[in-house]
Short mmCIF file of C-alpha atoms and ligand atoms in Angstrom, two decimals:
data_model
loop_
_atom_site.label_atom_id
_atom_site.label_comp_id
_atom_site.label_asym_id
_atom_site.label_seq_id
_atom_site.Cartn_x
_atom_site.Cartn_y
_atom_site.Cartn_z
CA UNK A 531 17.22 -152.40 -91.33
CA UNK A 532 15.12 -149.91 -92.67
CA UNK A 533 14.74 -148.00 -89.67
CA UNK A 534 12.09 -145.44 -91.65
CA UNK A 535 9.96 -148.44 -92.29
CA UNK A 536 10.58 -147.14 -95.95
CA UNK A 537 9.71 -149.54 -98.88
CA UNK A 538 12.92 -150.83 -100.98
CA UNK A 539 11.29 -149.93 -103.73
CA UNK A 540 11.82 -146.22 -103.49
CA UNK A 541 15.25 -146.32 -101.76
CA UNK A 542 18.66 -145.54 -103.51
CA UNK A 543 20.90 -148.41 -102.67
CA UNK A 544 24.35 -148.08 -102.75
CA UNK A 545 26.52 -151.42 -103.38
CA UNK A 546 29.79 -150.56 -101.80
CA UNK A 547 33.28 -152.63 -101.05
CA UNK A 548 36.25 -153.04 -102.21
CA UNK A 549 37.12 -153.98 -105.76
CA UNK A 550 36.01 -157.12 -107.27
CA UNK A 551 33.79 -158.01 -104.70
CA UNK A 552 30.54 -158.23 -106.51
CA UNK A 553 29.44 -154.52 -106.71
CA UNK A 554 28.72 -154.62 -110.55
CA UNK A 555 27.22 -158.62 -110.44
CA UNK A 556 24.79 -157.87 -107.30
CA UNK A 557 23.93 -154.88 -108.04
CA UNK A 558 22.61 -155.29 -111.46
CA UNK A 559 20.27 -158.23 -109.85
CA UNK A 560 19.11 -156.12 -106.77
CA UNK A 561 17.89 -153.54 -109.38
CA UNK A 562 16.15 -156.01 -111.34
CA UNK A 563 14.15 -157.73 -108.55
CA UNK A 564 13.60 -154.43 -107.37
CA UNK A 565 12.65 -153.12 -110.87
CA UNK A 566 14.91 -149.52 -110.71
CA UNK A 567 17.31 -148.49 -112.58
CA UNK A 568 21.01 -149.22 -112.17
CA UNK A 569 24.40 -147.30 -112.56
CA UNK A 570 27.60 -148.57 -112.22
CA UNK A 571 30.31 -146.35 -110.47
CA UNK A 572 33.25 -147.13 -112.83
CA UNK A 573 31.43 -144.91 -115.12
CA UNK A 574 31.34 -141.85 -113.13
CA UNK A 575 35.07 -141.95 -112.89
CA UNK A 576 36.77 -139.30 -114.68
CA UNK A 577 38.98 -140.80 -117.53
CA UNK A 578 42.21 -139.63 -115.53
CA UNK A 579 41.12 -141.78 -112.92
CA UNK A 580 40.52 -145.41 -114.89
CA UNK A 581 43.93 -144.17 -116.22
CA UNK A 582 45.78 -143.77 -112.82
CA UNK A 583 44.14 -147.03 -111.56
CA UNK A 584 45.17 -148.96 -114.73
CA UNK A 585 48.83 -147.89 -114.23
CA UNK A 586 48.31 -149.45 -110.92
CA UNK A 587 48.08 -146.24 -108.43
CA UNK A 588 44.98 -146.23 -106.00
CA UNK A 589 43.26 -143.33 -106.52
CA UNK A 590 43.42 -140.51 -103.43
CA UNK A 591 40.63 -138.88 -101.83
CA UNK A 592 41.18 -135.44 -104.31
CA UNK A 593 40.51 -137.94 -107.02
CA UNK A 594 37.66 -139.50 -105.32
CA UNK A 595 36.29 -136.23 -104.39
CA UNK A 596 34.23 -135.16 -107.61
CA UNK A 597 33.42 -139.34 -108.86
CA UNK A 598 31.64 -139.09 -105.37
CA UNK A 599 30.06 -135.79 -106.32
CA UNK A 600 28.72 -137.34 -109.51
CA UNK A 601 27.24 -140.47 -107.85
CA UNK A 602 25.66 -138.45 -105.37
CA UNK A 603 24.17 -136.57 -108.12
CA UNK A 604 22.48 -139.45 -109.12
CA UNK A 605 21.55 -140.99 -106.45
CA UNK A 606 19.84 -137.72 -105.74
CA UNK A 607 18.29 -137.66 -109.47
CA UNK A 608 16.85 -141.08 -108.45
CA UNK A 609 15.34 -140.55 -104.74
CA UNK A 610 11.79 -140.78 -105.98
CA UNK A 611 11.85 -143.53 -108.61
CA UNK A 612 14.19 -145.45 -106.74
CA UNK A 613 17.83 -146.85 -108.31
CA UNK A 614 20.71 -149.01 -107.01
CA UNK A 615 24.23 -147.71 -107.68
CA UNK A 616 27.88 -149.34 -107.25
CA UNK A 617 30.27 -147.43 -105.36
CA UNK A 618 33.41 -148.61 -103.49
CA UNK A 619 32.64 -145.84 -100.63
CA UNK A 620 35.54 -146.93 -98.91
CA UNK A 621 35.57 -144.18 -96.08
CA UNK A 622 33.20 -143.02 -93.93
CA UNK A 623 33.86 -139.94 -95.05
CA UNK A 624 32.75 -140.54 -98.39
CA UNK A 625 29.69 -142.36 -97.53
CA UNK A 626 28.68 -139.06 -95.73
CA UNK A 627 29.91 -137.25 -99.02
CA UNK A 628 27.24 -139.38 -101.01
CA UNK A 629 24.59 -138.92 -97.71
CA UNK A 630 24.71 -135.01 -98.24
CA UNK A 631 23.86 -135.36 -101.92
CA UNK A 632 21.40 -138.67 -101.18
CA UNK A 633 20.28 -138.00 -97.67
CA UNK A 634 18.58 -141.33 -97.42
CA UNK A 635 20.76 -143.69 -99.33
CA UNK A 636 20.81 -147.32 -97.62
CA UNK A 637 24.26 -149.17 -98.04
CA UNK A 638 24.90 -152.46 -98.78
CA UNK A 639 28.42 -153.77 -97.89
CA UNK A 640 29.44 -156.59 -100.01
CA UNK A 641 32.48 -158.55 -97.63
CA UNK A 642 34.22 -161.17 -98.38
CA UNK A 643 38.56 -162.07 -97.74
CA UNK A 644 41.20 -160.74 -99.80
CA UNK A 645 42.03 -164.35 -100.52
CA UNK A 646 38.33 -164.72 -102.09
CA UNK A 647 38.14 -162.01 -104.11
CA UNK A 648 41.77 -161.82 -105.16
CA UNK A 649 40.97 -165.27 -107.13
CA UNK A 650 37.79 -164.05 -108.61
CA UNK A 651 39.32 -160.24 -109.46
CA UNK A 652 42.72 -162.70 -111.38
CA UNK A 653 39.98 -164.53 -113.13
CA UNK A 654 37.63 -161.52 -114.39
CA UNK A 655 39.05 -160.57 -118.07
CA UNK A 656 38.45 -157.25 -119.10
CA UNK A 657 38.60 -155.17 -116.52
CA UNK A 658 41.26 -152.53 -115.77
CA UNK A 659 41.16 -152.81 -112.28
CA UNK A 660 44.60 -154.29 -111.27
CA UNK A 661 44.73 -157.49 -108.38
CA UNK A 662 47.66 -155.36 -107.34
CA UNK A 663 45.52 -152.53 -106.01
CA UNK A 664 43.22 -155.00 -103.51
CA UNK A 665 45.99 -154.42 -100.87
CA UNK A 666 45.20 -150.42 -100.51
CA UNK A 667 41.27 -151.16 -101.18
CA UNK A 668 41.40 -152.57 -98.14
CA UNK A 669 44.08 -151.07 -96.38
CA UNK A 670 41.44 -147.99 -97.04
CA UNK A 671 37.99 -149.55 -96.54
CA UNK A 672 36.19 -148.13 -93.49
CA UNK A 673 33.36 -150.38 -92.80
CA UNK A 674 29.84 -149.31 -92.52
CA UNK A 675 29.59 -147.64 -88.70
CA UNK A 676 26.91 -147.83 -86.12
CA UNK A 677 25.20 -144.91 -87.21
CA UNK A 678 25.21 -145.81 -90.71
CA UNK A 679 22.07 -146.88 -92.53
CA UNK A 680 23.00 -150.46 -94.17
CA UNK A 681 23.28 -154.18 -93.88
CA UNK A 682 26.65 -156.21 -94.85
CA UNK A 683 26.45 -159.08 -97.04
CA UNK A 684 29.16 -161.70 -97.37
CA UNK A 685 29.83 -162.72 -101.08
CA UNK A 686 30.69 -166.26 -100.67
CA UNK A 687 27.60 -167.89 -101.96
CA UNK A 688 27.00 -167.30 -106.00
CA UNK A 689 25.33 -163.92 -106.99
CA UNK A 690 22.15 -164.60 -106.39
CA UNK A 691 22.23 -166.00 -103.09
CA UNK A 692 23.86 -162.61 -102.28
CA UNK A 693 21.41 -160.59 -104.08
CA UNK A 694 18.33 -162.43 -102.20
CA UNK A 695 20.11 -162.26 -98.53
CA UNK A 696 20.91 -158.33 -98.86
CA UNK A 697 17.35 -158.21 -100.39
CA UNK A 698 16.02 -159.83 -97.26
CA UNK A 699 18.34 -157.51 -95.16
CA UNK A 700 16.99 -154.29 -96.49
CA UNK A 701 13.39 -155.46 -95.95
CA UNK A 702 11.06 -153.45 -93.63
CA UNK A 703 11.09 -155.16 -90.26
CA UNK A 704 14.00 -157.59 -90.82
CA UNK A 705 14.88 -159.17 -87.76
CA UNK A 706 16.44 -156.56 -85.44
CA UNK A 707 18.62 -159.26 -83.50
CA UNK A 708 20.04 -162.66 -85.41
CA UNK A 709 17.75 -165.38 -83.93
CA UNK A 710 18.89 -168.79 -83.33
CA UNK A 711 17.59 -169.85 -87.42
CA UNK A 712 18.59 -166.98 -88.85
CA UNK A 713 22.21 -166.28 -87.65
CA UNK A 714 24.63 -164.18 -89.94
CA UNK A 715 26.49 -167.29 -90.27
CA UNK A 716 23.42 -169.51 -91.39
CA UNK A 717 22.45 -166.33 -93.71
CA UNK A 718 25.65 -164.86 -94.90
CA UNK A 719 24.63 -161.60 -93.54
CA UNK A 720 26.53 -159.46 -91.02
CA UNK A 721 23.63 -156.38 -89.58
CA UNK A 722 26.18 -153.69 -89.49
CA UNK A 723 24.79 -150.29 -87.51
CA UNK A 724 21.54 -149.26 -86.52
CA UNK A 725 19.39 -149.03 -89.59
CA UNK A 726 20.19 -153.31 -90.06
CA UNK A 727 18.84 -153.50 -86.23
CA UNK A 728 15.88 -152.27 -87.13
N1 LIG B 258 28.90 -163.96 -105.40
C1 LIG B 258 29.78 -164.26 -106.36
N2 LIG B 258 30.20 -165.53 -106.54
C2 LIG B 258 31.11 -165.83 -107.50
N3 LIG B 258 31.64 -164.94 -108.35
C3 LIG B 258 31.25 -163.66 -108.23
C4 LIG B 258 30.31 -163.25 -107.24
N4 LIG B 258 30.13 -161.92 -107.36
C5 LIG B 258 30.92 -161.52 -108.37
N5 LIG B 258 31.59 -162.55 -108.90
C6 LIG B 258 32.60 -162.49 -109.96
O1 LIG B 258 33.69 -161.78 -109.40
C7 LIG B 258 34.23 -160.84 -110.34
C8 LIG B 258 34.13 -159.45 -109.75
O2 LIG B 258 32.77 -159.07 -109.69
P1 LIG B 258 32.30 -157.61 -110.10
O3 LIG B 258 32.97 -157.17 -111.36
O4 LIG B 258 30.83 -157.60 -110.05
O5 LIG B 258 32.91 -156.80 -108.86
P2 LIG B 258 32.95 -155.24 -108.61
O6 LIG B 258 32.89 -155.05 -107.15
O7 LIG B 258 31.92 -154.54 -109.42
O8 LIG B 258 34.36 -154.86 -109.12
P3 LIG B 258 35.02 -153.42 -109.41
O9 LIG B 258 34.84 -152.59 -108.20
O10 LIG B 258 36.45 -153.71 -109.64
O11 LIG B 258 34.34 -152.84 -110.61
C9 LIG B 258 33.43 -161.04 -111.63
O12 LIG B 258 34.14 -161.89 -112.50
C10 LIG B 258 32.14 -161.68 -111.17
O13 LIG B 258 31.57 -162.50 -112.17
O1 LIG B 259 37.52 -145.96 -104.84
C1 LIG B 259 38.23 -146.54 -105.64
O2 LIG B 259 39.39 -146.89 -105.42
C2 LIG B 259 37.69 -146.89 -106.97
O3 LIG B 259 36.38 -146.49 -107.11
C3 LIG B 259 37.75 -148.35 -107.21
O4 LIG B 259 37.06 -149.01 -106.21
C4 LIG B 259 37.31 -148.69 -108.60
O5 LIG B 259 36.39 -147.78 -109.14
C5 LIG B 259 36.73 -150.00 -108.80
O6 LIG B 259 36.65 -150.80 -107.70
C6 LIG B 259 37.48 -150.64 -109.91
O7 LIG B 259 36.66 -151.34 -110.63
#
């Protein structure tokens, strides 16, 4: 990926998926190891929307519509220095929401099976997110398109494994084509559009 032959360093990452799938746990590591600051999306949600979600409603795109605004603020705040944010960015269309804040945001798609992170949502304590709404996260998720600057990362090795192969993914000059040793099975990464075939 990286098709601007940009360092990490001075990229805003976003950490998107659907609930529970690791946004919060990688995300706070990429930032670390890439020394930038982090934000987590649940805190850019209005109060009406942890509200809606805790009573177990997904949220629409009106109610999505100024979170996004707010993330993209920041991500814009952050294009020099550099930050990595969490953000579902289920749809396309809010991925290009957060691009016309954040032109060059880079994505990275956290995957894993509903099965998967169904058990490790159930076993997270204190979190209002409801197991209930995993069905409409991804009855909604759109993922990451051709054209679409990012690299997808399955979750099912522990958080650092994760961290390290999406760390590898968004390196300059990453491999543009899975060779034979470095397969998205053998890595746990899926390339996903043109910037991770760079
Ligand atoms: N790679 C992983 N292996 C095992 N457990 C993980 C992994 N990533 C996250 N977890 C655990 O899964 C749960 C969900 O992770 P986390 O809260 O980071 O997800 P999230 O995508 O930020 O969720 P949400 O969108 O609902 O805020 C947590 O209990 C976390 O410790
Ligand atoms: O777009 C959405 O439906 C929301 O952003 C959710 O994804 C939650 O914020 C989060 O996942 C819960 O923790």
């Amino acid at each position: 990926m990286n098709t601007a032959g940009e360092s990490t360093q001075s990229q805003v990452v976003v950490v998107m998926g659907v609930a529970g799938t690791g946004k919060t746990t990688v995300g706070r590591l990429l930032a670390e190891d890439l020394d930038v600051p982090y934000a987590e999306a649940d805190a850019f949600h209005p109060p009406a929307n942890v509200a809606k979600m805790s009573a177990g409603t997904p949220l629409d795109d009106a109610d999505r519509a100024p979170w996004l605004d707010a993330i993209g603020a920041w991500a814009h705040g952050h294009a020099d220095r550099g930050g990595v944010v969490s953000c579902s960015a289920l749809k396309r269309a809010y991925r290009d929401r957060l691009r016309a804040a954040a032109p060059h945001l880079v994505f990275v798609h956290l995957t894993g099976d509903r099965a998967l992170i169904g058990r490790r949502m159930a076993e997270r304590a204190d979190h209002f997110m409801p197991v209930a709404l995993l069905d409409s996260q991804f009855a909604t998720l759109e993922p990451l398109q051709a054209d679409e600057r990012g690299v997808s990362v399955s979750v099912a090795p522990g958080p650092r494994a994760v961290a390290r192969r999406a760390l590898a993914a968004l390196r300059p000059g990453h491999a543009p084509v899975p060779s034979p040793v470095a397969t998205p099975e053998a890595t746990g990464e899926a390339p996903t559009g043109a910037a991770s075939h760079a």
